[in-house]
Coordinates of C-alpha atoms in Angstrom, one line a residue:
M28 CA 5.8 -41.3 12.2
K29 CA 8.0 -41.9 15.2
I30 CA 7.4 -40.3 18.6
L31 CA 10.5 -38.2 18.4
D32 CA 9.7 -36.9 14.8
R33 CA 6.2 -36.1 16.0
Y34 CA 7.5 -34.2 19.1
I35 CA 10.0 -32.1 17.1
L36 CA 7.5 -31.3 14.4
T37 CA 4.8 -30.4 17.0
Q38 CA 7.2 -28.0 18.8
F39 CA 8.2 -26.3 15.6
L40 CA 4.6 -26.0 14.3
K41 CA 3.5 -24.4 17.6
N42 CA 6.2 -21.8 17.3
F43 CA 5.7 -21.4 13.6
L44 CA 1.9 -21.0 13.6
G45 CA 2.0 -18.8 16.7
T46 CA 4.6 -16.5 15.2
L47 CA 2.7 -16.5 11.9
F48 CA -0.6 -15.5 13.6
V49 CA 1.1 -12.7 15.6
L50 CA 2.9 -11.3 12.5
I51 CA -0.4 -11.3 10.6
L52 CA -2.1 -9.4 13.3
I53 CA 0.8 -6.9 13.6
F54 CA 0.9 -6.3 9.8
M55 CA -2.9 -6.1 9.6
F56 CA -3.0 -3.3 12.2
H57 CA -0.1 -1.6 10.4
T58 CA -2.1 -1.8 7.1
L59 CA -5.2 -0.5 8.8
W60 CA -3.2 2.4 10.2
T61 CA -1.6 3.1 6.9
Y62 CA -4.8 3.3 5.0
I63 CA -7.0 4.7 7.8
D64 CA -7.4 8.1 6.0
D65 CA -8.5 6.3 2.8
L66 CA -11.0 3.9 4.5
A67 CA -12.4 5.9 7.4
G68 CA -15.0 8.7 6.9
R69 CA -15.7 7.7 3.3
G70 CA -19.1 6.1 3.9
L71 CA -17.7 2.6 3.4
E72 CA -19.4 -0.4 4.9
M73 CA -17.5 -2.7 7.3
W74 CA -17.6 -5.6 4.8
I75 CA -15.7 -3.5 2.3
I76 CA -13.0 -2.6 4.9
A77 CA -12.8 -6.3 5.9
K78 CA -12.6 -7.4 2.3
F79 CA -9.8 -4.9 1.8
L80 CA -7.8 -6.3 4.7
I81 CA -8.4 -9.9 3.6
F82 CA -7.1 -9.3 0.1
F83 CA -4.1 -7.3 1.5
I84 CA -2.8 -10.2 3.7
P85 CA -1.4 -12.3 0.8
Q86 CA 0.7 -9.3 -0.3
L87 CA 2.5 -9.7 3.0
I88 CA 3.6 -13.3 2.4
P89 CA 7.1 -12.3 1.0
I90 CA 7.7 -10.6 4.4
I91 CA 5.8 -12.7 6.9
L92 CA 6.6 -16.2 5.8
P93 CA 10.5 -15.9 5.8
L94 CA 10.3 -14.0 9.1
A95 CA 8.1 -16.7 10.7
V96 CA 10.6 -19.4 9.5
V97 CA 13.5 -17.6 11.0
V98 CA 11.8 -16.9 14.4
S99 CA 10.3 -20.3 14.9
S100 CA 13.5 -22.1 13.9
I101 CA 15.6 -20.1 16.4
M102 CA 13.0 -20.5 19.1
T103 CA 12.6 -24.3 18.6
F104 CA 16.3 -25.2 18.4
G105 CA 17.2 -22.7 21.1
A106 CA 14.7 -24.4 23.4
F107 CA 16.0 -27.9 22.6
A108 CA 19.6 -26.8 23.4
E109 CA 18.6 -24.9 26.5
N110 CA 16.7 -27.9 28.0
Y111 CA 19.5 -30.3 27.0
E112 CA 17.2 -32.2 24.7
F113 CA 19.9 -32.3 22.0
A114 CA 22.2 -33.8 24.6
A115 CA 19.6 -36.5 25.4
M116 CA 19.1 -37.3 21.7
K117 CA 22.8 -37.6 21.1
A118 CA 23.1 -39.9 24.2
S119 CA 20.4 -42.1 22.7
G120 CA 22.4 -42.3 19.4
I121 CA 20.2 -39.8 17.5
S122 CA 22.2 -37.3 15.5
V123 CA 21.2 -33.7 14.8
Q124 CA 20.8 -34.6 11.1
R125 CA 18.3 -37.2 12.1
A126 CA 16.5 -34.8 14.4
M127 CA 16.2 -32.3 11.6
R128 CA 14.7 -34.8 9.1
P129 CA 11.0 -34.1 9.9
L130 CA 11.5 -30.4 9.7
L131 CA 13.3 -30.8 6.3
V132 CA 10.3 -32.7 5.0
F133 CA 8.0 -29.9 6.4
M134 CA 10.2 -27.2 4.8
G135 CA 9.9 -29.0 1.5
F136 CA 6.0 -28.9 1.7
L137 CA 6.2 -25.3 2.9
S138 CA 8.4 -24.3 -0.1
L139 CA 5.8 -25.9 -2.5
F140 CA 3.0 -24.2 -0.7
T141 CA 4.9 -20.9 -0.9
F142 CA 5.3 -21.2 -4.6
F143 CA 1.5 -21.9 -4.8
L144 CA 0.9 -18.7 -2.9
V145 CA 3.2 -16.5 -4.9
N146 CA 2.1 -18.0 -8.3
V147 CA -1.7 -18.3 -7.7
V148 CA -3.0 -16.7 -4.6
I149 CA -1.0 -13.4 -4.6
P150 CA -1.8 -12.5 -8.3
V151 CA -5.5 -13.2 -7.6
S152 CA -5.5 -11.2 -4.4
Y153 CA -3.6 -8.3 -6.0
T154 CA -6.2 -8.3 -8.8
E155 CA -9.0 -8.2 -6.4
L156 CA -7.3 -5.6 -4.2
F157 CA -6.6 -3.4 -7.3
D158 CA -10.2 -3.5 -8.4
L159 CA -11.4 -2.8 -4.8
R160 CA -9.0 0.1 -4.4
R161 CA -10.0 1.5 -7.8
N162 CA -13.7 1.4 -6.8
I163 CA -12.9 2.9 -3.4
A164 CA -10.9 5.5 -5.2
K165 CA -14.1 6.7 -7.0
V166 CA -15.2 7.9 -3.6
K167 CA -11.7 9.4 -3.1
P168 CA -10.0 9.9 -6.6
A169 CA -6.5 10.7 -5.1
M170 CA -6.3 7.1 -3.9
A171 CA -6.6 5.8 -7.5
I172 CA -3.1 7.2 -8.3
A173 CA -0.4 4.9 -7.2
E174 CA 3.2 5.9 -7.0
G175 CA 5.5 4.6 -9.8
I176 CA 2.9 3.0 -12.0
F177 CA 0.2 4.1 -14.4
S178 CA -3.3 4.4 -13.0
D179 CA -6.6 5.1 -14.8
I180 CA -8.6 8.2 -13.7
G181 CA -11.9 8.2 -15.5
D182 CA -12.1 6.7 -18.9
D183 CA -9.7 9.1 -20.8
F184 CA -6.7 9.5 -18.6
S185 CA -3.8 7.3 -17.4
I186 CA -1.6 9.0 -14.8
K187 CA 1.8 8.1 -13.3
V188 CA 3.5 10.1 -10.4
D189 CA 6.8 9.6 -8.7
K190 CA 5.5 10.8 -5.3
K191 CA 2.3 11.9 -3.6
S192 CA 2.1 14.2 -0.5
G193 CA -0.3 16.3 1.4
K194 CA -3.1 15.5 3.8
N195 CA -5.2 13.8 1.2
D196 CA -2.3 12.9 -1.3
E197 CA -3.4 15.9 -3.4
F198 CA 0.1 17.1 -4.3
L199 CA 1.9 15.2 -7.0
E200 CA 5.5 15.2 -8.2
K201 CA 6.9 14.2 -11.7
V202 CA 3.5 13.7 -13.4
V203 CA 3.2 11.7 -16.6
I204 CA -0.3 11.6 -18.3
H205 CA -1.4 9.5 -21.3
K206 CA -4.6 11.0 -22.7
K207 CA -6.8 8.8 -25.0
S208 CA -8.1 10.2 -28.2
P209 CA -11.7 9.6 -29.3
D210 CA -10.5 6.6 -31.3
R211 CA -9.1 5.2 -27.9
V212 CA -5.4 5.6 -28.9
N213 CA -2.8 7.2 -26.7
R214 CA -1.6 10.0 -28.9
T215 CA -1.2 12.7 -26.3
V216 CA 1.4 12.7 -23.5
I217 CA 1.6 15.4 -20.8
I218 CA 4.7 15.6 -18.6
A219 CA 4.8 18.0 -15.6
E220 CA 7.1 18.6 -12.7
R221 CA 4.3 19.2 -10.2
G222 CA 0.5 18.7 -10.0
E223 CA -2.4 19.2 -7.6
L224 CA -5.8 17.4 -7.4
K225 CA -8.8 19.5 -6.4
N226 CA -12.4 18.5 -5.8
V227 CA -14.7 21.2 -7.1
K228 CA -17.5 21.8 -4.7
N229 CA -21.1 20.9 -5.9
S230 CA -19.6 19.6 -9.1
D231 CA -18.9 16.2 -10.7
F232 CA -15.5 17.3 -12.0
L233 CA -12.1 16.6 -10.6
Q234 CA -9.6 19.4 -11.3
L235 CA -6.0 18.5 -12.0
I236 CA -3.7 21.5 -12.0
L237 CA -0.3 20.9 -13.6
E238 CA 2.8 23.2 -13.4
D239 CA 6.0 23.5 -15.4
G240 CA 5.5 20.9 -18.1
N241 CA 5.3 19.9 -21.7
Y242 CA 2.4 18.8 -23.9
Y243 CA 3.2 16.3 -26.7
E244 CA 0.7 15.1 -29.3
D245 CA 1.2 12.8 -32.3
I246 CA -0.7 14.5 -35.1
K247 CA -3.2 12.2 -36.8
T248 CA -3.0 12.8 -40.6
Q249 CA -4.7 11.4 -43.6
T250 CA -1.5 10.5 -45.6
Y251 CA 2.0 9.4 -44.9
A252 CA 3.5 12.5 -46.5
Q253 CA 1.5 14.7 -44.1
Q254 CA 2.7 12.5 -41.2
Q255 CA 6.4 13.2 -42.2
R256 CA 5.7 17.0 -42.3
F257 CA 3.8 17.1 -39.0
P258 CA 5.1 14.1 -36.9
F259 CA 4.0 15.7 -33.5
A260 CA 3.2 18.9 -31.7
K261 CA 4.9 20.2 -28.6
V262 CA 3.9 23.0 -26.2
H263 CA 5.6 24.1 -23.0
F264 CA 3.3 25.4 -20.2
D265 CA 3.7 27.0 -16.9
K266 CA 0.2 26.0 -15.7
Y267 CA -2.3 23.7 -17.3
V268 CA -5.7 22.7 -15.8
I269 CA -7.5 19.5 -16.7
N270 CA -11.1 18.9 -15.7
I271 CA -11.9 15.2 -15.3
D272 CA -15.6 14.3 -15.5
L273 CA -16.6 11.9 -12.7
S274 CA -20.3 12.1 -13.0
H275 CA -20.6 8.5 -14.1
L276 CA -18.9 7.4 -10.9
N277 CA -21.6 8.5 -8.5
N278 CA -23.1 5.0 -8.2
V279 CA -20.1 2.9 -7.2
D280 CA -20.2 -0.9 -7.5
F281 CA -17.5 -2.3 -5.2
N282 CA -17.7 -5.7 -6.9
E283 CA -16.9 -4.3 -10.3
K284 CA -14.1 -6.0 -12.2
T285 CA -11.7 -4.5 -14.7
N286 CA -9.5 -6.0 -17.5
I287 CA -6.4 -4.1 -16.3
T288 CA -3.4 -6.4 -15.8
T289 CA -0.1 -5.5 -14.3
Y290 CA 3.0 -7.7 -13.6
R291 CA 1.9 -8.3 -10.0
M292 CA -1.3 -9.9 -11.2
M293 CA 0.5 -12.5 -13.4
N294 CA 1.5 -16.1 -12.7
V295 CA 4.6 -17.7 -14.2
G296 CA 3.1 -18.6 -17.6
Q297 CA 1.6 -15.1 -18.1
L298 CA 4.9 -13.4 -17.1
N299 CA 6.9 -15.5 -19.6
Y300 CA 4.4 -14.5 -22.3
A301 CA 4.5 -10.8 -21.3
I302 CA 8.3 -10.7 -21.1
D303 CA 8.6 -12.2 -24.6
S304 CA 6.1 -9.6 -25.9
L305 CA 7.7 -6.7 -24.2
R306 CA 11.1 -7.7 -25.5
N307 CA 9.9 -7.8 -29.1
D308 CA 8.0 -4.6 -28.6
F309 CA 11.0 -2.9 -27.1
K310 CA 13.3 -3.9 -30.1
Q311 CA 10.6 -2.8 -32.6
H312 CA 10.2 0.6 -30.7
I313 CA 14.0 1.2 -30.9
A314 CA 14.1 0.4 -34.6
D315 CA 11.1 2.7 -35.3
H316 CA 12.6 5.5 -33.2
G317 CA 16.0 5.2 -35.1
G318 CA 14.2 5.3 -38.5
S319 CA 12.2 8.3 -37.4
M320 CA 15.3 10.2 -36.3
M321 CA 17.1 9.4 -39.6
R322 CA 14.1 10.7 -41.6
R323 CA 13.9 13.9 -39.5
T324 CA 17.6 14.8 -39.7
G325 CA 17.6 15.6 -43.4
I326 CA 18.7 19.1 -44.3
F327 CA 16.9 21.1 -47.0
L328 CA 18.9 23.7 -48.9
P329 CA 17.0 26.1 -51.1
E330 CA 18.2 26.2 -54.7
K331 CA 17.2 29.8 -55.5
N332 CA 19.2 33.0 -55.0
I333 CA 22.6 31.1 -54.7
K334 CA 25.6 33.2 -55.6
T335 CA 27.6 31.7 -58.5
S336 CA 31.1 30.7 -57.9
E337 CA 33.8 29.2 -60.1
N338 CA 35.0 27.0 -57.3
N339 CA 32.3 24.5 -56.5
N340 CA 34.4 22.5 -54.0
V341 CA 33.1 23.4 -50.5
E342 CA 35.4 22.4 -47.6
D343 CA 33.6 23.9 -44.5
I344 CA 30.3 25.5 -43.3
S345 CA 31.6 29.0 -43.8
E346 CA 32.3 28.5 -47.5
L347 CA 28.9 26.9 -47.9
L348 CA 27.1 29.8 -46.3
N349 CA 29.0 32.3 -48.4
L350 CA 27.1 30.9 -51.4
F351 CA 24.0 32.6 -50.0
E352 CA 22.9 36.2 -49.5
A353 CA 22.9 37.7 -46.0
H354 CA 19.1 37.3 -45.3
K355 CA 19.3 33.7 -46.6
K356 CA 22.1 33.0 -44.2
R357 CA 20.0 34.1 -41.3
Q358 CA 17.1 31.9 -42.5
I359 CA 19.5 28.9 -42.7
W360 CA 20.8 29.5 -39.2
D361 CA 17.3 29.9 -37.8
M362 CA 16.2 26.7 -39.5
A363 CA 19.2 24.9 -38.1
V364 CA 18.6 26.1 -34.6
S365 CA 14.9 25.3 -34.8
N366 CA 15.6 21.8 -36.2
A367 CA 18.3 21.1 -33.6
Q368 CA 15.9 22.2 -30.7
S369 CA 13.1 20.1 -32.2
Q370 CA 15.4 17.1 -32.4
Y371 CA 16.6 17.6 -28.8
D372 CA 13.1 17.8 -27.5
N373 CA 12.0 14.8 -29.4
L374 CA 15.1 12.9 -28.2
D375 CA 14.4 13.9 -24.6
F376 CA 10.8 12.6 -24.8
R377 CA 11.8 9.4 -26.5
Q378 CA 14.5 8.8 -23.9
R379 CA 12.0 9.0 -21.1
D380 CA 9.7 6.7 -23.0
I381 CA 12.5 4.1 -23.6
E382 CA 13.6 4.3 -19.9
Y383 CA 10.0 3.6 -18.9
R384 CA 9.7 0.6 -21.3
Y385 CA 13.1 -0.7 -20.1
K386 CA 12.0 -0.4 -16.4
T387 CA 8.7 -2.1 -17.2
L388 CA 10.5 -5.1 -18.8
N389 CA 12.8 -5.4 -15.8
L390 CA 9.9 -5.3 -13.3
H391 CA 8.3 -8.3 -15.1
I392 CA 11.6 -10.2 -15.1
L393 CA 12.2 -9.3 -11.4
N394 CA 8.7 -10.5 -10.4
L395 CA 9.1 -13.8 -12.3
S396 CA 12.5 -14.6 -10.7
D397 CA 11.3 -13.5 -7.3
K398 CA 8.6 -16.2 -7.3
F399 CA 11.3 -18.9 -7.4
A400 CA 13.8 -17.1 -5.2
L401 CA 11.2 -16.7 -2.3
T402 CA 10.5 -20.4 -2.5
F403 CA 14.1 -21.3 -2.1
S404 CA 14.8 -18.6 0.5
C405 CA 12.6 -20.4 3.1
F406 CA 14.9 -23.4 2.9
V407 CA 18.1 -21.4 3.2
L408 CA 16.8 -19.3 6.1
F409 CA 15.9 -22.5 8.0
F410 CA 19.5 -23.8 7.6
V411 CA 20.8 -20.5 8.9
A412 CA 18.3 -20.0 11.8
A413 CA 18.1 -23.5 13.1
P414 CA 21.9 -23.9 13.9
L415 CA 21.9 -20.3 15.3
G416 CA 19.2 -21.4 17.7
A417 CA 21.3 -24.4 18.8
F418 CA 24.3 -22.2 19.4
I419 CA 22.6 -19.5 21.4
R420 CA 21.0 -22.1 23.6
K421 CA 18.0 -19.9 24.5
G422 CA 14.3 -20.4 23.9
G423 CA 11.4 -18.0 24.2
L424 CA 10.9 -14.5 22.7
G425 CA 13.9 -12.7 24.2
L426 CA 17.3 -13.3 22.7
P427 CA 16.0 -15.6 19.9
F428 CA 13.7 -12.9 18.7
V429 CA 16.5 -10.3 18.6
V430 CA 18.8 -12.6 16.7
A431 CA 15.9 -13.5 14.3
M432 CA 15.2 -9.9 13.6
V433 CA 18.8 -9.1 12.9
L434 CA 19.1 -12.0 10.5
F435 CA 15.8 -11.3 8.7
L436 CA 16.4 -7.6 8.4
S437 CA 19.8 -8.2 6.9
Y438 CA 18.2 -10.6 4.4
Y439 CA 15.3 -8.3 3.6
F440 CA 17.2 -5.0 3.2
I441 CA 19.9 -6.6 1.0
S442 CA 17.1 -8.1 -1.2
L443 CA 15.2 -4.8 -1.3
F444 CA 18.4 -2.8 -2.2
V445 CA 19.4 -5.1 -5.0
K446 CA 15.9 -5.2 -6.5
N447 CA 15.7 -1.5 -6.6
I448 CA 18.9 -1.0 -8.4
A449 CA 18.0 -3.9 -10.8
E450 CA 15.1 -2.0 -12.1
N451 CA 17.5 0.2 -14.1
N452 CA 19.6 -2.9 -15.1
T453 CA 22.5 -2.0 -12.8
V454 CA 22.2 -5.6 -11.6
S455 CA 20.7 -8.3 -13.7
P456 CA 16.9 -8.6 -12.8
V457 CA 17.2 -12.4 -13.1
I458 CA 19.9 -12.6 -10.3
A459 CA 18.7 -9.7 -8.1
P460 CA 15.9 -11.6 -6.2
W461 CA 18.4 -14.4 -5.5
F462 CA 21.2 -12.1 -4.2
S463 CA 20.4 -12.1 -0.5
T464 CA 19.7 -15.9 -0.6
L465 CA 22.9 -16.7 -2.3
I466 CA 24.8 -14.6 0.3
L467 CA 23.2 -16.5 3.2
L468 CA 23.6 -19.9 1.6
P469 CA 27.3 -20.3 2.5
L470 CA 26.6 -19.2 6.0
G471 CA 23.8 -21.8 6.3
I472 CA 26.1 -24.6 5.1
Y473 CA 28.8 -23.5 7.5
L474 CA 26.5 -23.3 10.5
T475 CA 24.8 -26.6 9.7
I476 CA 28.2 -28.4 9.4
R477 CA 29.3 -26.9 12.7
V478 CA 26.2 -27.9 14.7
T479 CA 26.1 -31.4 13.2
T480 CA 29.7 -32.1 14.1
D481 CA 29.3 -30.8 17.7
K482 CA 31.7 -27.9 17.1
G483 CA 31.4 -24.4 18.4
L484 CA 30.3 -21.4 16.3
F485 CA 33.9 -20.3 15.8
Q486 CA 37.2 -22.2 16.0
F487 CA 38.8 -20.2 18.8
E488 CA 41.3 -22.9 19.5
K489 CA 42.8 -22.5 16.0
L490 CA 43.0 -18.8 16.4
H491 CA 44.8 -19.3 19.7
K492 CA 47.3 -21.7 18.1
L493 CA 47.9 -19.2 15.3
F494 CA 48.6 -16.4 17.8
D495 CA 51.0 -18.6 19.7
F496 CA 52.8 -19.6 16.5
L497 CA 53.2 -15.9 15.5
K498 CA 54.3 -15.0 19.0
R499 CA 57.0 -17.7 19.0
K500 CA 58.2 -16.8 15.5
Q501 CA 58.5 -13.1 16.6
Q502 CA 60.6 -14.1 19.7
S503 CA 62.9 -16.3 17.6
N504 CA 63.5 -13.4 15.2
K505 CA 64.5 -11.2 18.0
R506 CA 67.1 -13.6 19.1

């Protein structure tokens, strides 16, 4: 390695590692502050809290690593331009492309290392963190319920909530509960608008109070004919109380492992297999639902007590009803209304279930695509940030840091917004993680070309010529 390559790489690594270290400290303190209520005052040992923070650090890689690349690139190239080191290189016959060569090699290794992190380290750390939080949650059950995903409470309940609030996260909104039957099958679904978790004093039970909801249960029958007659039961409730037995959780093992796997815990191979399985399951579920709806929409007409009529051609409902006596008409109308309401309730429940399955599939696809997009984004952000540093001609943590934050926040919030709307398939979940990177790619190409050809950030001279041309044309028209 030549002296110049070693010097450029050393300056960049100093800024990169320093920035990375500072960002890790900042986000560690932010994490500690966020979970202080869950970790402090729960009788947890220091090694458990330290283990929690260590496993949480890899989750910050998608934020910390791109930000560190942006800040270090702008600081390094800004310092080179400010100290006229680029001018000295050009005077010695060394182009900017040649000066960037060692950093391009480093960015290549960094991209491979990033893929290793997101494909291996992050899934493992998320699994360990999930198990640790689950075990900590046995000391504080409210922590076991994560927003937006299903979480196990005890051995018999799986709960998903849209939002938690309150001092101890005891108030829940939009609660969905899957209750396992004795044969370990999810036949019972409880949906409620609101919920509240209460710890009963001097008791091993956790009380879950639900309000304004519906209780659905698939009836287990002995024969297929009985299943068709009693497909499921539904009850609406204003208030419903569930007592969850936590007596077996008194002795908590913080090293206990579980077999629970979510999309965040999977590598590329596992995600591909899960996506294929979810797609097949989704298609089969739609087909089964369609068949069930067709079977349940049949209309039964009693054959007895029908008035005789010479004209057997029925053209509308009123003529059909006239074939029955008055009390039979009321029975038919009541049967129709009851059947329509039952169909509507069933359709509403199935629609929520389908939306959840669709969102789950999209989240798996998003996570798979994001692993590759994050790897490529480090390269693109370098080609945007490095030329910007050369243009602003300023090193240090002042202006470079401000420019870096504006650039990174633009990249991050565009990516976050597109990923959120991609969950419901508004945008393709395959393209969504690449969206912000693809937006910045033309800017990176433009800035790199400008800085390597010794041109300014904008071609103000061409704008000046254009204005002069328009001014002369306007004057000639007046004449």
